[in-house]
Tab-separated table of C-alpha atoms and ligand atoms in Angstrom:
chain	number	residue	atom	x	y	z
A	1	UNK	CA	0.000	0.000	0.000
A	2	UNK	CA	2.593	2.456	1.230
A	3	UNK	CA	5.014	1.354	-1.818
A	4	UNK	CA	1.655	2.429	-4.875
A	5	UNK	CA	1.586	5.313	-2.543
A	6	UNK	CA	5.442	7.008	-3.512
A	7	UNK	CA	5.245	5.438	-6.724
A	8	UNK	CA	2.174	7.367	-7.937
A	9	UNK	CA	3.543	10.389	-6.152
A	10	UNK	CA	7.252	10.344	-7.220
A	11	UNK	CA	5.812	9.302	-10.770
A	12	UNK	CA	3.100	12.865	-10.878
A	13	UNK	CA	5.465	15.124	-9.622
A	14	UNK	CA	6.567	16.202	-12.973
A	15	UNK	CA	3.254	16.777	-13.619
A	16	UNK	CA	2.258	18.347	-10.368
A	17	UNK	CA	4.785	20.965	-10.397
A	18	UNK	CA	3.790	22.768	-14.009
A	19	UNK	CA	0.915	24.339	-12.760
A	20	UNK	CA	2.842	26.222	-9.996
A	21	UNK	CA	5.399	27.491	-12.013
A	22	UNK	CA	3.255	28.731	-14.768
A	23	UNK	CA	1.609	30.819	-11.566
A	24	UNK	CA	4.917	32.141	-11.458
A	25	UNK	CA	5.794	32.402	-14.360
A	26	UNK	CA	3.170	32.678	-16.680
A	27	UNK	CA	2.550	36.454	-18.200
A	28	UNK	CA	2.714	37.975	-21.250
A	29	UNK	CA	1.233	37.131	-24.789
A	30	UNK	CA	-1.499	34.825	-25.017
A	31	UNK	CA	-1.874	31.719	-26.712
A	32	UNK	CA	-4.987	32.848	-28.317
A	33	UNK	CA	-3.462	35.681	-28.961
A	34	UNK	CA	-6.813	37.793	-28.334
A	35	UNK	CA	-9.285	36.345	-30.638
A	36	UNK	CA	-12.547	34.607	-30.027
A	37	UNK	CA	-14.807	31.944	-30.961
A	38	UNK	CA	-18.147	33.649	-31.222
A	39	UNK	CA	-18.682	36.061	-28.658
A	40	UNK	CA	-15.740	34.530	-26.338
A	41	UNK	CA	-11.796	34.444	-25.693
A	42	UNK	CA	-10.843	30.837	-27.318
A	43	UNK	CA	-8.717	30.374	-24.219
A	44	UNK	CA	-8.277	33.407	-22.216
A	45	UNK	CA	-5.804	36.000	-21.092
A	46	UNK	CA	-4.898	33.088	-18.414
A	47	UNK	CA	-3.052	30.285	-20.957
A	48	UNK	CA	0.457	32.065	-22.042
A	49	UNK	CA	2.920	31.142	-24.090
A	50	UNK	CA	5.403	31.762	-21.270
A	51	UNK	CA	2.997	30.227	-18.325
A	52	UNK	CA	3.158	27.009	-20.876
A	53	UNK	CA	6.706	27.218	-21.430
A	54	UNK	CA	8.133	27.968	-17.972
A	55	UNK	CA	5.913	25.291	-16.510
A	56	UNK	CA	6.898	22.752	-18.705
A	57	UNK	CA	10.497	23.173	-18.279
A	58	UNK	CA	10.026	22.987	-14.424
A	59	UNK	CA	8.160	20.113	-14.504
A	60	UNK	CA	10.992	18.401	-16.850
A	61	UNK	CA	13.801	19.858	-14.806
A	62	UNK	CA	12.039	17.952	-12.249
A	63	UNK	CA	11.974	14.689	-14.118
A	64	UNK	CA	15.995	14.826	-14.651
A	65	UNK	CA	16.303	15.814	-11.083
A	66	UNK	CA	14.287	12.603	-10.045
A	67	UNK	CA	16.179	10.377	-12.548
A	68	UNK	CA	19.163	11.521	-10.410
A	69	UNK	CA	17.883	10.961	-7.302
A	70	UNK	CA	16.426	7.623	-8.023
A	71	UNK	CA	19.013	4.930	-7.435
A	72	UNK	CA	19.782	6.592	-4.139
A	73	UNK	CA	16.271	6.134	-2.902
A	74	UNK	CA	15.300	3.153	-4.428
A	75	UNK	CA	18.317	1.706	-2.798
A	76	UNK	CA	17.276	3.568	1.018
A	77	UNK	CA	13.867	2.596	0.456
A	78	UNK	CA	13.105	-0.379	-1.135
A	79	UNK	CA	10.397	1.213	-2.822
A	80	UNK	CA	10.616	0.835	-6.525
A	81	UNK	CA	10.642	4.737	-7.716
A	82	UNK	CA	10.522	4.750	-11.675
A	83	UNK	CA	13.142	6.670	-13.530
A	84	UNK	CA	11.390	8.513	-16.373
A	85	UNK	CA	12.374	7.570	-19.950
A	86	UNK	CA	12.747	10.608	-22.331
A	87	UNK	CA	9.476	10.947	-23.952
A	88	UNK	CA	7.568	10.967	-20.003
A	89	UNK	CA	10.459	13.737	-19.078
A	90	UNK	CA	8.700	15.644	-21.605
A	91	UNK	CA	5.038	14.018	-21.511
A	92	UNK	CA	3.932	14.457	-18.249
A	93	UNK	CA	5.016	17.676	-17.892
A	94	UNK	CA	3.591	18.883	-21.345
A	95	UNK	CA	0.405	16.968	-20.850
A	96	UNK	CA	-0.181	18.368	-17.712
A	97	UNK	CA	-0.089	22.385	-19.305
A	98	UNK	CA	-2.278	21.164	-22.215
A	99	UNK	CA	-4.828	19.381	-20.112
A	100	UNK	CA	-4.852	22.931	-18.322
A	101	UNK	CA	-5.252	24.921	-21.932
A	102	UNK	CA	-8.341	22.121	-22.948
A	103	UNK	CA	-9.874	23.107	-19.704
A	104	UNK	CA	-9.527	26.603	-20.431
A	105	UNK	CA	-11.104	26.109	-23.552
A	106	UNK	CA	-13.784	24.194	-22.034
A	107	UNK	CA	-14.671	27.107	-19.323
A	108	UNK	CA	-14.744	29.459	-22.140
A	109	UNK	CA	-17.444	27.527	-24.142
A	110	UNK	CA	-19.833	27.442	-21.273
A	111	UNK	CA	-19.730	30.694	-20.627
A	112	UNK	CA	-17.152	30.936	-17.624
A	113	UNK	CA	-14.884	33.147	-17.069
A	114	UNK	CA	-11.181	33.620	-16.145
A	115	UNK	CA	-10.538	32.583	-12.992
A	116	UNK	CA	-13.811	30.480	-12.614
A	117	UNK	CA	-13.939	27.462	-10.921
A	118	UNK	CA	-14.738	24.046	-12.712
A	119	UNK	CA	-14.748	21.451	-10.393
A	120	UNK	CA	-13.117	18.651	-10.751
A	121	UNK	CA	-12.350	19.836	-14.222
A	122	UNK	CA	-9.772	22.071	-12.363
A	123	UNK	CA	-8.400	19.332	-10.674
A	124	UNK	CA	-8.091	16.248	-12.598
A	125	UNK	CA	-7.629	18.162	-16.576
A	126	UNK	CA	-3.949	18.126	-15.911
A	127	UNK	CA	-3.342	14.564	-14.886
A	128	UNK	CA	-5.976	12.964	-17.347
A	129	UNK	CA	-3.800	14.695	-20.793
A	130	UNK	CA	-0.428	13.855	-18.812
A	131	UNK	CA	-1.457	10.314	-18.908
A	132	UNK	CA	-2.901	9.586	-22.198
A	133	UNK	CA	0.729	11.629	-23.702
A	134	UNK	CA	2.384	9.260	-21.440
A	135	UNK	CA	0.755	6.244	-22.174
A	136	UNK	CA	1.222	7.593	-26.012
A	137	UNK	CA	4.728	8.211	-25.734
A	138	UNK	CA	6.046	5.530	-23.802
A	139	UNK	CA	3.627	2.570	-23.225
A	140	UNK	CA	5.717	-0.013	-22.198
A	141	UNK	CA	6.945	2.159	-19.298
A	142	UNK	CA	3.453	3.465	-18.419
A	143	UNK	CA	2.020	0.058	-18.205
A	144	UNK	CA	4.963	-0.990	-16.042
A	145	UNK	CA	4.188	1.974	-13.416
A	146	UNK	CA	1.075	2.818	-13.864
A	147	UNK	CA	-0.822	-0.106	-12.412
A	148	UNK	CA	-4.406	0.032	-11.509
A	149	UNK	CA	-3.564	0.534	-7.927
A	150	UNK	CA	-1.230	3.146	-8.624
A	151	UNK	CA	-3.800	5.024	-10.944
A	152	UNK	CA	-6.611	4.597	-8.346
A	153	UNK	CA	-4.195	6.350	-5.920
A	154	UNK	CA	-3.449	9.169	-8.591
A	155	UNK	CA	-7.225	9.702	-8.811
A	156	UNK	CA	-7.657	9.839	-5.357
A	157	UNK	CA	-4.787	11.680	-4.007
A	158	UNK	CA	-4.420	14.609	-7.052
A	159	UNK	CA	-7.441	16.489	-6.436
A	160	UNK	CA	-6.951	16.848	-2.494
A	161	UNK	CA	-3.033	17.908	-3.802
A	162	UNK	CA	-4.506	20.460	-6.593
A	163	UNK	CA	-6.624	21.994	-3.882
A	164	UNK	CA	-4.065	22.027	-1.279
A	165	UNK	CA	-1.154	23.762	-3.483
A	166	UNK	CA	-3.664	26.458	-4.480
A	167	UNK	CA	-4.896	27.216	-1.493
A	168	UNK	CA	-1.015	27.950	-0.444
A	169	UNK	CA	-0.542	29.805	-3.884
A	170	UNK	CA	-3.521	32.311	-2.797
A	171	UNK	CA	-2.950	32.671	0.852
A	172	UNK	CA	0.708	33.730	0.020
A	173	UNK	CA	-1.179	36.266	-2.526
A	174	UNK	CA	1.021	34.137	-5.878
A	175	UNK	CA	-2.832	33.684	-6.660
A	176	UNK	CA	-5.988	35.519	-7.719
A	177	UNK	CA	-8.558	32.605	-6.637
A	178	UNK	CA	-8.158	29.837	-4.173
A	179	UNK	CA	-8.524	27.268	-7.092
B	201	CTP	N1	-0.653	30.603	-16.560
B	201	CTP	C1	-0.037	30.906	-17.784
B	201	CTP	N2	-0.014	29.989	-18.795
B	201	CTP	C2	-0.572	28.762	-18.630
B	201	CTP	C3	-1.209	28.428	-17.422
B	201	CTP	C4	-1.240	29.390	-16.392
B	201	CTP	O1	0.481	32.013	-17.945
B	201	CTP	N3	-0.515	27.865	-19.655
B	201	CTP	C5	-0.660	31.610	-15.475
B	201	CTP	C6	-1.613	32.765	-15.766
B	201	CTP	O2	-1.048	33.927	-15.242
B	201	CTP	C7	-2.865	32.343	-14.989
B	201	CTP	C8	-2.279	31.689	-13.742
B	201	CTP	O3	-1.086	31.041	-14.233
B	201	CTP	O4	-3.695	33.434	-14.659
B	201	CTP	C9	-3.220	30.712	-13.070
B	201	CTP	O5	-3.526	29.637	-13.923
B	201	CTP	P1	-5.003	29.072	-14.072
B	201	CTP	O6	-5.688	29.041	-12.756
B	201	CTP	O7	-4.905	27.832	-14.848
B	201	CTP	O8	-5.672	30.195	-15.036
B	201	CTP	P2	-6.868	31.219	-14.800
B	201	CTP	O9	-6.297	32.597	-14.793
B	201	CTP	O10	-7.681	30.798	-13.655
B	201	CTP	O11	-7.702	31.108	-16.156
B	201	CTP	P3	-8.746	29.973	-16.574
B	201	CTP	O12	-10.077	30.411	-16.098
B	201	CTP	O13	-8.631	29.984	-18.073
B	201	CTP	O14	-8.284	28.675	-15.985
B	202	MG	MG1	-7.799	29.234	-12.395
């Protein structure tokens, strides 16, 4: 139990941290640049080139930083930590930012705007694209890691993580909204 528990975290945290840094550093020219789909933003002043950029670097920084670390604690723990092949390094991380931008796309079409909450959209967008890229990209490896136990713990544990990290991004004022 404890062992599906750090895989499925040590195997989303490339595509955990994306979101965060595009907080930080997102800004700048949109990807939409401005235009609409009828009377709406496609996506929104909120999905930047440089958000999308910055956060998936971080998130595949993050992924080389982990292959680094693994041996070590795979070794100290006995728990079987993946080490990301290239096309996850990239994948999750990427995924992640697009399932963001379909989301974005999504609030726009039913009329919400930016900064309005979706839930569970909000929450699981992110980790649904990272997969499928993943599972795209590199299916061998995803079907090795991602078991059903370690999926059903991804499921579980994201949206109480998404909710947490934002919370922290708007009391320390990095944040407009609390989601
Ligand atoms: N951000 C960005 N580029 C991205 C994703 C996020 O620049 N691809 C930045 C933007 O400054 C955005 C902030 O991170 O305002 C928070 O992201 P998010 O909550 O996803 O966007 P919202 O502003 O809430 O817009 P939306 O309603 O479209 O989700
Ligand atoms: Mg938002």
């Amino acid at each position: 139990m404890y062992q599906v528990v750090v895989v499925a975290l040590w195997a989303m945290l490339p595509a955990y941290l994306p979101n965060s840094a595009a907080v930080l550093g997102g800004g700048g020219k949109p990807i939409d640049g401005g235009r609409r789909l009828g009377q709406r933003r496609i996506l929104g002043d909120g999905k930047t080139w440089r958000g999308t950029a910055v956060g998936t670097a971080a998130g595949a920084v993050l992924a080389l930083a982990l292959n680094l670390a693994q041996p070590t604690v795979a070794g100290m723990s006995s728990v079987d930590v993946p080490r990301f092949p290239p096309a996850a390094v990239l994948s999750l991380p990427f995924g992640a930012m697009l399932g963001d931008i379909v989301a974005s796309f999504l609030k726009r079409r039913t009329g919400k705007e930016r900064g309005a909450a979706f839930p569970l959209v909000d929450q699981l967008d992110f980790v649904v694209v990272a997969l499928l890229l993943t599972f795209a990209g590199s299916p061998d490896w995803f079907l090795t890691h991602f078991t059903p136990p370690v999926l059903f713990v991804v499921v579980l544990t994201t949206p109480l993580i998404h909710v947490f990290s934002n919370v922290t991004a708007y009391v320390l004022d990095l944040k407009s909204e609390p989601w």
